[in-house]
GROMACS .gro file of C-alpha atoms in nm:
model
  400
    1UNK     CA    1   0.000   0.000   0.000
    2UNK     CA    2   0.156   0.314  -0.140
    3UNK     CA    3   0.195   0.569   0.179
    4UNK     CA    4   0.163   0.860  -0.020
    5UNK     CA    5  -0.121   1.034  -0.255
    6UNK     CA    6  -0.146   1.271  -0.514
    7UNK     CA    7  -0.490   1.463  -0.537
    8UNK     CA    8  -0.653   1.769  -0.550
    9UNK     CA    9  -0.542   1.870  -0.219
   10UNK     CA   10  -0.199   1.725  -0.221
   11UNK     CA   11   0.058   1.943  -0.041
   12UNK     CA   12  -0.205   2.068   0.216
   13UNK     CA   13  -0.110   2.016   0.591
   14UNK     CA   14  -0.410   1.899   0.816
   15UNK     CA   15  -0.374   1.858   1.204
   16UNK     CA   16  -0.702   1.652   1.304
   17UNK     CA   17  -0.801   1.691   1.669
   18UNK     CA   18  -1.092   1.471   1.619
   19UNK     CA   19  -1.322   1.215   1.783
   20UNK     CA   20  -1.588   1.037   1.712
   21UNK     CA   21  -1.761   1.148   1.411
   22UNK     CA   22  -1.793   1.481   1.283
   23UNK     CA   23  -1.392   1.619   1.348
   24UNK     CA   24  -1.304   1.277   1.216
   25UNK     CA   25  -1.534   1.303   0.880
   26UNK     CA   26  -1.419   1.609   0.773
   27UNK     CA   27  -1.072   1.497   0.795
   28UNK     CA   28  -1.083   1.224   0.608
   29UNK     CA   29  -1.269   1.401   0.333
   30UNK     CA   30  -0.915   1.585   0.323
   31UNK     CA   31  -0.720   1.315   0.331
   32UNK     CA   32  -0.928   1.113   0.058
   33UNK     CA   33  -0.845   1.381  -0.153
   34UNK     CA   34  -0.497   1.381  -0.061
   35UNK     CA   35  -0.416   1.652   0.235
   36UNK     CA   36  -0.161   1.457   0.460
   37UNK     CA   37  -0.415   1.456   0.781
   38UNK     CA   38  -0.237   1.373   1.109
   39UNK     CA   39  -0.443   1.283   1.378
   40UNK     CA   40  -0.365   1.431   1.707
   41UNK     CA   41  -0.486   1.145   1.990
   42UNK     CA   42  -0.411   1.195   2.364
   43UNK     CA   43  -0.202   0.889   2.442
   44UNK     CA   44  -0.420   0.755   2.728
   45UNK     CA   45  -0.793   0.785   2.533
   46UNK     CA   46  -0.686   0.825   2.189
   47UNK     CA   47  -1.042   0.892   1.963
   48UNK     CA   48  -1.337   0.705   2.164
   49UNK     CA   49  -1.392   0.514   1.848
   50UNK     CA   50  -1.140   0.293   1.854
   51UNK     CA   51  -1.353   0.127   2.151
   52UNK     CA   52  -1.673   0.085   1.894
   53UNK     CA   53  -1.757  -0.265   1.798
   54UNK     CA   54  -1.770  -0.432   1.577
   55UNK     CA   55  -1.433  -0.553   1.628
   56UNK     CA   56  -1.212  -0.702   1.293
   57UNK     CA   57  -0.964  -0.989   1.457
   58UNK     CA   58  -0.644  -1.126   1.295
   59UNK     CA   59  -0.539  -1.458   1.286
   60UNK     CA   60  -0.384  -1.355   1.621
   61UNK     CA   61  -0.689  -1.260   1.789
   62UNK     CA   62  -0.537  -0.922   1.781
   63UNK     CA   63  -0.859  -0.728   1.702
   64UNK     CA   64  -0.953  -0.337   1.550
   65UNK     CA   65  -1.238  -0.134   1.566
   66UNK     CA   66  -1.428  -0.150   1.156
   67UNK     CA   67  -1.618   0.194   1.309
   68UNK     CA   68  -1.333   0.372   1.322
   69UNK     CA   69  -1.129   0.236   1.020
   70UNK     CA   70  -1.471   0.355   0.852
   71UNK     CA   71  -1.349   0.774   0.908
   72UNK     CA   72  -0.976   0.721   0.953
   73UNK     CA   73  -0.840   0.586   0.639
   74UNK     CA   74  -0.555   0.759   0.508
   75UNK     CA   75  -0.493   0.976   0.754
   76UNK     CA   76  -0.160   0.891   1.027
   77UNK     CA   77  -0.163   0.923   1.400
   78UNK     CA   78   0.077   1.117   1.661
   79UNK     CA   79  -0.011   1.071   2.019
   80UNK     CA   80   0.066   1.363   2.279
   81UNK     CA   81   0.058   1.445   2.638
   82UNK     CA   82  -0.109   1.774   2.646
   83UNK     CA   83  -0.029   1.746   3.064
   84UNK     CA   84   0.361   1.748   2.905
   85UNK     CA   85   0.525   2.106   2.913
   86UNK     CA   86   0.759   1.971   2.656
   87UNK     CA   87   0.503   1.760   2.452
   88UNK     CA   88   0.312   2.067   2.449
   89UNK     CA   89   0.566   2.282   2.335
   90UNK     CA   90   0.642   2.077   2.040
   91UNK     CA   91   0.279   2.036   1.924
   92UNK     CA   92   0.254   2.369   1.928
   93UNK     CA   93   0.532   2.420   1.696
   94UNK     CA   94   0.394   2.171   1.482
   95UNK     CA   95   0.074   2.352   1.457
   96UNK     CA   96   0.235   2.680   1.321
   97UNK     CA   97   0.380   2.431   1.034
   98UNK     CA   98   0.007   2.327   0.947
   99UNK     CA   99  -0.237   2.476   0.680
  100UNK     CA  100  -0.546   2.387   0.851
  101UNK     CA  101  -0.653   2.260   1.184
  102UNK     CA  102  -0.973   2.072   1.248
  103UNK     CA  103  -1.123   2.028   1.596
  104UNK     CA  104  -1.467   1.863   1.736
  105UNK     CA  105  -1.391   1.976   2.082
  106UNK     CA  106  -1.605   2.155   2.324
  107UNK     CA  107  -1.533   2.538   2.296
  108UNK     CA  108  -1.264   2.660   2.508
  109UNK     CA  109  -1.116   2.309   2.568
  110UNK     CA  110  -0.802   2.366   2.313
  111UNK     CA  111  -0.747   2.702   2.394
  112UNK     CA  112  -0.675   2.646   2.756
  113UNK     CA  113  -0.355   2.427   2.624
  114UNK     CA  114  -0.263   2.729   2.378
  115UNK     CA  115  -0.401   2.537   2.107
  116UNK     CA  116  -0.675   2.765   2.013
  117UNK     CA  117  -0.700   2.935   1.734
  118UNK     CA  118  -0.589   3.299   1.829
  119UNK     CA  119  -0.300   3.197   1.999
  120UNK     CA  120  -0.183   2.964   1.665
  121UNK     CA  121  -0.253   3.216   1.450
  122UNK     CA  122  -0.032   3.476   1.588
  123UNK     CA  123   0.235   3.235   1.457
  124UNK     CA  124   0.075   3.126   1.200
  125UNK     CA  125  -0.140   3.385   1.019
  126UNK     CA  126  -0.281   3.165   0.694
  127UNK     CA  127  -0.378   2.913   0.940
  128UNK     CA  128  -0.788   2.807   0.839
  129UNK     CA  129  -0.906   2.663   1.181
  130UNK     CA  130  -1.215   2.455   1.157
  131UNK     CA  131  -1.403   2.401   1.458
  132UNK     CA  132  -1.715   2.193   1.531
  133UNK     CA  133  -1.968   2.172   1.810
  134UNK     CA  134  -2.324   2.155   1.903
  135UNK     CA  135  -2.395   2.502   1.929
  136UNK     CA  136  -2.079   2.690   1.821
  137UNK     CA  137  -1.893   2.880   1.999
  138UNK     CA  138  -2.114   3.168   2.154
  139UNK     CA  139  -2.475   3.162   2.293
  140UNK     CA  140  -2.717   3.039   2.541
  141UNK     CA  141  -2.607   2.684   2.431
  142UNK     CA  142  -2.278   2.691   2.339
  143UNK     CA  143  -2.110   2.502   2.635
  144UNK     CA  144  -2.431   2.229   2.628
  145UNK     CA  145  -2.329   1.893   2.561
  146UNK     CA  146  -2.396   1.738   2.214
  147UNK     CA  147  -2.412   1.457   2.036
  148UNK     CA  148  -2.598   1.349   1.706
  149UNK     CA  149  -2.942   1.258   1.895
  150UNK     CA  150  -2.935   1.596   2.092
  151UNK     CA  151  -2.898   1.767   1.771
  152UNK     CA  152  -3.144   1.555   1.596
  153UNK     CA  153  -3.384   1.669   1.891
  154UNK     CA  154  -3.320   2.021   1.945
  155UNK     CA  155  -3.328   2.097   1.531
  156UNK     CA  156  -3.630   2.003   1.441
  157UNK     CA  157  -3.541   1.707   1.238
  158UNK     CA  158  -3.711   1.448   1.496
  159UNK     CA  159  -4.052   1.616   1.463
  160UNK     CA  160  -4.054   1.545   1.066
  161UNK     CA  161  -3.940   1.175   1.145
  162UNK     CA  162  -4.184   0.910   1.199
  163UNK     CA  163  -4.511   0.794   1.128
  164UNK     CA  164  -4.796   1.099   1.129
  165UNK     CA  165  -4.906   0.911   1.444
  166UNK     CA  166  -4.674   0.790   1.637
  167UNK     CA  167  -4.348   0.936   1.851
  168UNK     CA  168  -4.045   1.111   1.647
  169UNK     CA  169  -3.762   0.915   1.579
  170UNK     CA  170  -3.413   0.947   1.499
  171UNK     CA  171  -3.298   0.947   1.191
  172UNK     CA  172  -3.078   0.607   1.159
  173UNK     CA  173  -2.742   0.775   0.978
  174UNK     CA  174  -2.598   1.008   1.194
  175UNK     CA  175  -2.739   1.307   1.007
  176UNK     CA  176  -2.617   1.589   1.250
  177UNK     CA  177  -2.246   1.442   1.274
  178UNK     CA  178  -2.204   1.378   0.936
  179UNK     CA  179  -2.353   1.675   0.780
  180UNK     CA  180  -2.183   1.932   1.003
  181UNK     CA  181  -1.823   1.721   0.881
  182UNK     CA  182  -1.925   1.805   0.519
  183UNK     CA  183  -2.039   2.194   0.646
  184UNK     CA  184  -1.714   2.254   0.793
  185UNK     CA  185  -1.474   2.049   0.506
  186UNK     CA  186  -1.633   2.254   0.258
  187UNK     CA  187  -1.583   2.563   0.407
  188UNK     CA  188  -1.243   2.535   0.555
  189UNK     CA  189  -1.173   2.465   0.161
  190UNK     CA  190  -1.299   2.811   0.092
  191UNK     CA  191  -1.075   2.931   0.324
  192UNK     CA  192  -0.759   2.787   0.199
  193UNK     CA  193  -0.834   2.927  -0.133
  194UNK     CA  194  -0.855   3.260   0.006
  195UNK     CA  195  -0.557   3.260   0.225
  196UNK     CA  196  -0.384   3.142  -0.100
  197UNK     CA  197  -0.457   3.463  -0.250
  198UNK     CA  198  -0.474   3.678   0.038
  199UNK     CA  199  -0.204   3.555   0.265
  200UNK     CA  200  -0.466   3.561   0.579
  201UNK     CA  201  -0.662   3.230   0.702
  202UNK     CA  202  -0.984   3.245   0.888
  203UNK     CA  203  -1.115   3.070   1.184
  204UNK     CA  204  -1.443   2.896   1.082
  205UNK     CA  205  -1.701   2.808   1.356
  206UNK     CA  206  -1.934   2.520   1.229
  207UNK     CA  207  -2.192   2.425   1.446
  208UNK     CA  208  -2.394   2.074   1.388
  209UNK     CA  209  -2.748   2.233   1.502
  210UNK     CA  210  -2.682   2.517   1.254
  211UNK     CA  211  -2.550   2.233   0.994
  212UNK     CA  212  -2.923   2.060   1.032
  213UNK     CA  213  -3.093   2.369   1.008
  214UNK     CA  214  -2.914   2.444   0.692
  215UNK     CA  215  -3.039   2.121   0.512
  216UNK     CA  216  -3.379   2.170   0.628
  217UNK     CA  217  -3.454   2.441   0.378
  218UNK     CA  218  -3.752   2.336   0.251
  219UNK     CA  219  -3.917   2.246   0.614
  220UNK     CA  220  -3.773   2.622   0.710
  221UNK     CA  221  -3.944   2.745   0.440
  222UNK     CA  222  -4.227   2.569   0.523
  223UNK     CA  223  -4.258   2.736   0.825
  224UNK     CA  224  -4.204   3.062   0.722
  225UNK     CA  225  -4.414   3.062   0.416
  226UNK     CA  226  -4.754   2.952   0.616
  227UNK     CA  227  -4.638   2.942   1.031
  228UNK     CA  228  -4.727   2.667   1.076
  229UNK     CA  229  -4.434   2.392   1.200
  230UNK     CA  230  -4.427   2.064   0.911
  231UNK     CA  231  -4.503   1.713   1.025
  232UNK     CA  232  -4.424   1.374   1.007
  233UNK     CA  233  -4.560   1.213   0.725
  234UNK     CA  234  -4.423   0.899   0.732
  235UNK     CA  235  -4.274   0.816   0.386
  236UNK     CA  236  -4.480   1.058   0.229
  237UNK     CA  237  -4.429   1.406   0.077
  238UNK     CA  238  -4.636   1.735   0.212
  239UNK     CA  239  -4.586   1.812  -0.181
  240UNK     CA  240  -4.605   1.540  -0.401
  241UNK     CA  241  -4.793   1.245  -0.414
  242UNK     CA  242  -4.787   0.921  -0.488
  243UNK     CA  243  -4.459   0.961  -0.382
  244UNK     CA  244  -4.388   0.724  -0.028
  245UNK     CA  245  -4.409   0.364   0.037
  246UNK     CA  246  -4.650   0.126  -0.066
  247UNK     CA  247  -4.664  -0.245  -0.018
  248UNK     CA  248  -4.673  -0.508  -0.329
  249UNK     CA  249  -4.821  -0.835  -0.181
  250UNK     CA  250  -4.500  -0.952  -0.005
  251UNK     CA  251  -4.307  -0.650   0.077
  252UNK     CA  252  -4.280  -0.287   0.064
  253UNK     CA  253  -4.131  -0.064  -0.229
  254UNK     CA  254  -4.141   0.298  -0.288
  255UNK     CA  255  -4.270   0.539  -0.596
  256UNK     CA  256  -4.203   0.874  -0.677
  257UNK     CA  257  -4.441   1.035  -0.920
  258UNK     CA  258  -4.295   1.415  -0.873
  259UNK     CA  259  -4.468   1.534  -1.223
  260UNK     CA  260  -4.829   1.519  -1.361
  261UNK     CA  261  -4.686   1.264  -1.704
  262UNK     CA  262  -4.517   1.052  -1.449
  263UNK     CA  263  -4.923   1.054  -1.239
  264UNK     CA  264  -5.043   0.926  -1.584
  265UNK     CA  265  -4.829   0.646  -1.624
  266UNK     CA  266  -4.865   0.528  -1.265
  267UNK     CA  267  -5.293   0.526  -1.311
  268UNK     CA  268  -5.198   0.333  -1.640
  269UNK     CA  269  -4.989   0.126  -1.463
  270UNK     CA  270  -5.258   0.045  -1.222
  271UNK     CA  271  -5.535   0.009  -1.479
  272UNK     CA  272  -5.709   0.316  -1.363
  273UNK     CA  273  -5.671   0.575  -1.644
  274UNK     CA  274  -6.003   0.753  -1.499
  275UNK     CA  275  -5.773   0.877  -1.188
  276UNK     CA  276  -5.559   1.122  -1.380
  277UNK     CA  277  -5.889   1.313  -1.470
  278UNK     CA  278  -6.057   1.264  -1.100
  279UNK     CA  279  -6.058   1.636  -0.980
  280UNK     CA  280  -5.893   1.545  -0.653
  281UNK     CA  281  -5.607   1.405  -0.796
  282UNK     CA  282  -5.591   1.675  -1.149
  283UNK     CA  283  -5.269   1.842  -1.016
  284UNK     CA  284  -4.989   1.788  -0.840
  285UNK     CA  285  -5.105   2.019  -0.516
  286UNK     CA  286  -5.431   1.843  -0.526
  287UNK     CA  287  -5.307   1.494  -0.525
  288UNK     CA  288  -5.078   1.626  -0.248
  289UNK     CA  289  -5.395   1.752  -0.053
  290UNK     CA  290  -5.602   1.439  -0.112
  291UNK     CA  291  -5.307   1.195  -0.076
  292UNK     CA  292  -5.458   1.023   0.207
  293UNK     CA  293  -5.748   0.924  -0.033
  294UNK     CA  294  -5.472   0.851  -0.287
  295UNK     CA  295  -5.277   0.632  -0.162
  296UNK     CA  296  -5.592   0.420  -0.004
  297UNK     CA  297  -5.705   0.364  -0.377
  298UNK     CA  298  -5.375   0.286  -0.519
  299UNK     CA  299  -5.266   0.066  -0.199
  300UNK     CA  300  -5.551  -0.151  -0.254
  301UNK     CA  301  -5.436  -0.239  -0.663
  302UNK     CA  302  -5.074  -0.308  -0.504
  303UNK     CA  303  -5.125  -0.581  -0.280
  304UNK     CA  304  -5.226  -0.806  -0.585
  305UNK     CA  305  -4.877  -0.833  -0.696
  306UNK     CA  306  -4.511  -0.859  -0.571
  307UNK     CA  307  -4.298  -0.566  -0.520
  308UNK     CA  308  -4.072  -0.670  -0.769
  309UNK     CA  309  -4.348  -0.703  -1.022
  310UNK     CA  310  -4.453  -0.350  -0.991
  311UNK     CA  311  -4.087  -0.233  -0.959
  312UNK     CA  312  -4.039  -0.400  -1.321
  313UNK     CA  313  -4.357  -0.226  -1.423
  314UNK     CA  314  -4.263   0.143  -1.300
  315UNK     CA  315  -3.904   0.096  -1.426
  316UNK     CA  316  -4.032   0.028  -1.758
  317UNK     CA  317  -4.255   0.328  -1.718
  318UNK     CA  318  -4.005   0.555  -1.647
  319UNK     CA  319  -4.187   0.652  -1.282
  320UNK     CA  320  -3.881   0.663  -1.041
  321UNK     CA  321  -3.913   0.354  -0.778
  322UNK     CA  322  -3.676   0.122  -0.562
  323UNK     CA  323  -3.710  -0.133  -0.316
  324UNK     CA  324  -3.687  -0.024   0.046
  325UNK     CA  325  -3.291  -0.208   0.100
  326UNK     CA  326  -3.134  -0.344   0.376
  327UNK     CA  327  -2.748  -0.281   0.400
  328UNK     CA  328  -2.724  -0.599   0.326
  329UNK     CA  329  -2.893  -0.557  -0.004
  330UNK     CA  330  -2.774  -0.231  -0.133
  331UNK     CA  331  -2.423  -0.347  -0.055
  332UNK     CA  332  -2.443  -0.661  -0.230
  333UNK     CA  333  -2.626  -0.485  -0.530
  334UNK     CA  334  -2.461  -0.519  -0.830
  335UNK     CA  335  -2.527  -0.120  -0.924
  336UNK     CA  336  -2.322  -0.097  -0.612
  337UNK     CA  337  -2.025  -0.335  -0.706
  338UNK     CA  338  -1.988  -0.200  -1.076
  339UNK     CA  339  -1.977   0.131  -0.911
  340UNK     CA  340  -1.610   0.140  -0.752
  341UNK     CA  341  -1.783   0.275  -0.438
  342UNK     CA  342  -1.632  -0.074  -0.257
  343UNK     CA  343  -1.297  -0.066  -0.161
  344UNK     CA  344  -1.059  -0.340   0.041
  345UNK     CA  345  -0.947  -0.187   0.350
  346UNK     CA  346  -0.633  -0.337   0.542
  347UNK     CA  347  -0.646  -0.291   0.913
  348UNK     CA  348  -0.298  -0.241   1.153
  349UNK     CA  349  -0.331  -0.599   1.245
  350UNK     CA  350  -0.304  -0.731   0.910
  351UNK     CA  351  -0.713  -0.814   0.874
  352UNK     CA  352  -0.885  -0.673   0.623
  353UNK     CA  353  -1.257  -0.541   0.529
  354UNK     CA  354  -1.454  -0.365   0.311
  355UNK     CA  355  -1.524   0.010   0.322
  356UNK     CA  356  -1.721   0.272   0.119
  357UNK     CA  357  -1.466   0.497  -0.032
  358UNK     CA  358  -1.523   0.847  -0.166
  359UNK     CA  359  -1.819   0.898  -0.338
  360UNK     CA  360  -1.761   1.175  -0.612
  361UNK     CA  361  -1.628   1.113  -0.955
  362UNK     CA  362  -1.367   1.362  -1.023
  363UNK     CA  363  -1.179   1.447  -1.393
  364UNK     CA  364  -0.810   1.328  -1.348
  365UNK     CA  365  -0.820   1.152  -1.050
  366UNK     CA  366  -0.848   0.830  -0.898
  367UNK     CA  367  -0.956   0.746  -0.504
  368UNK     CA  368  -0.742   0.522  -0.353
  369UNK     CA  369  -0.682   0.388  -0.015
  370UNK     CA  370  -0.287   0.481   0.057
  371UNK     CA  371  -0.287   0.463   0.412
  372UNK     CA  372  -0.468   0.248   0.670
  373UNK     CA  373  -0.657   0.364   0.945
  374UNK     CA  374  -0.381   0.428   1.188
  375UNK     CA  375  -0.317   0.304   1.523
  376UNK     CA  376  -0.302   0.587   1.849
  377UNK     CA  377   0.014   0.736   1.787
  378UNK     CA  378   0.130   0.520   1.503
  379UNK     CA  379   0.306   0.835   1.377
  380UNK     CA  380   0.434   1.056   1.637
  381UNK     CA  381   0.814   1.015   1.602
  382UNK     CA  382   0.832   1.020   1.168
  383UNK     CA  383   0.594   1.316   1.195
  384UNK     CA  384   0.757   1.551   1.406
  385UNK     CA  385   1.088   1.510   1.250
  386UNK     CA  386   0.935   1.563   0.875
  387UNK     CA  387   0.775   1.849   0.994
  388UNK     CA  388   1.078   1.989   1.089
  389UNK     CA  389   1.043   1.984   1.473
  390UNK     CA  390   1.283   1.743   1.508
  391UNK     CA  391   1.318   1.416   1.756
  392UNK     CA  392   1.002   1.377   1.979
  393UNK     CA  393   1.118   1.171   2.302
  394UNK     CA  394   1.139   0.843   2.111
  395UNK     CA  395   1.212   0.628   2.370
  396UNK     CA  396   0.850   0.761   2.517
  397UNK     CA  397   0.638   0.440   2.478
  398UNK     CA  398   0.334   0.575   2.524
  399UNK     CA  399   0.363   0.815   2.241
  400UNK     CA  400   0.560   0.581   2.001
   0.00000   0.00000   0.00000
């Protein structure tokens, strides 16, 4: 495995103080893309995610956390004492060598070891330094605890989750983590291109409640337009309709008729041609009003034949549709495998798995996996001596 990687951000310097999910997402974004991104990991804790099953063993028994090989790939590890004066001091001069920091702390933690950004900045003035939290850094709720199902909560996004009748429910991908990762990666990019030009960086305070808010635009709008808060709706659509789940007569499967031609062919499809004329289902907002009524009608024709049966039938249609997956299914789909979104991941003790690699096609280059996920403080002593800080108390075992 090749331990270096030209991309699109090749040449960019990324310190990582990450843990968990979001800090760690948005570093590997960087380092998919080929930003060296060194992990900074306390040598005691280390990321919390190296404790998540499930757990990949060796022949050994020696085993390795798959959750955290899943957001650590490519990236390498340094561990460090912040309770060390002299580990201290030399992290800190390794920050003022860095392009961009990256932190998931809560606010005010760093700083208090001079590893905030005002103090690396004097040193290092086109340093972009990311930070993510619940709440950012100011405000009523900026030193609240958070974690994906808080945000989840607190945002709003719970209350359009569910079934119109029963509780809220969380959202099973860790929407708030993830999307504040991609929030802050994006914008910390930004940043570097603007410090290229103007020689200053920026410090960049990403919060994951304001992250959720920001991809709620159209229940925001919602809001605004009438004042009146959305719902749950199950897997329908306050907009369009049919467009949710329906059940064939083994299992369920889901259409998305999101145009008045694509109505048509679904009431052909059905054998009820007389629905796209029925004045409660003429236009798209009326079929949306009466979808209730809708969906009774067409629910009824469904259960006399299989999901994959009517799946064939949209598909050749042209009506959008797809079979409500397991993992296990979409993973084992052979869309999936011709893709190249499947990659072989080698673990630290020599196991291997499988891991989703970057998603987005780019002109003129290639993902790869270059580096496996490393172990805590893998790194430290090759790091600080080709950043130019020299030897870093090798014979330290606990930061080896």
């Amino acid at each position: 495995m090749s331990q270096t990687k030209q991309g699109p951000l090749a040449g960019i310097k990324v310190l990582e103080f990450g843990q968990i999910a979001a800090g760690p997402f948005a570093g590997m974004l960087f380092a998919d893309l080929g930003a060296d991104v060194v992990k900074v990991e306390r040598p005691d804790v280390g990321d919390g995610m190296r404790e998540w099953p499930p757990f990949i063993a060796n022949a050994e028994g020696e085993t390795f956390s798959s959750n955290f090989s899943s957001l650590n790939r490519n990236k390498r590890s340094i561990a460090v004492d912040f309770k060390s004066p002299e580990q201290l001091a030399r992290l800190q001069e390794l920050c003022a060598r860095a392009d961009v920091i990256i932190e998931n702390y809560r606010p005010g933690v760093l700083a208090k070891f001079g590893l905030g950004y005002e103090a690396l900045a004097g040193r290092n003035p086109k340093l972009v330094y990311g930070s993510i939290t619940g709440y950012g850094q100011e405000g009523p709720y900026a030193h609240k605890g958070a974690f994906d199902v808080t945000i989840q909560a607190i945002s709003g996004l719970m209350s359009v989750t569910g079934e119109e009748e029963g509780d809220p429910v969380k959202c099973g991908v860790p929407v708030a983590d993830f999307t504040a990762g991609l929030y802050a990666a994006y914008t910390v990019v930004a940043a570097v291109l603007a410090a290229e030009r103007t020689g200053r960086g920026a410090y960049i305070d990403c919060s994951m409640l304001g992250s959720v808010l920001g991809i709620s635009a159209l229940q925001t709008s919602e809001y605004y337009g009438n004042q009146a808060a959305p719902k749950r709706l199950g897997s329908a659509h306050p907009r369009n309709a049919p467009y949710q789940g329906y059940r064939g007569s083994d299992q369920p499967f889901v259409i998305a008729a999101g145009n008045d031609k694509l109505w048509r062919e679904v009431c052909e499809a059905v054998g009820r041609p007389e629905l796209a004329a029925d004045p409660r289902f003429a236009t798209q907002t009326l079929r949306a009003r009466h979808q209730k009524e809708l969906a009774a009608l067409l629910q009824r024709t469904f259960f006399t034949r299989t999901a994959a049966q009517w799946l064939e039938e949209f598909d050749r249609r042209g009506v959008p549709c797809a079979p409500i997956n397991t993992f296990a299914d979409i993973l084992n789909d052979r869309a999936v495998a011709e893709s190249g979104l499947l990659h072989k991941l080698e673990l630290p003790n020599g196991a291997a798995t499988t891991t989703v690699g970057y998603p987005v096609k780019l002109s003129g280059y290639e993902f790869g996996i270059y580096r496996q996920p490393p172990r805590k403080g893998q790194h430290t002593n090759e790091l600080f001596e080709e950043w130019g800080v020299g030897h870093y108390e090798r014979n330290n075992a606990s930061i080896r």
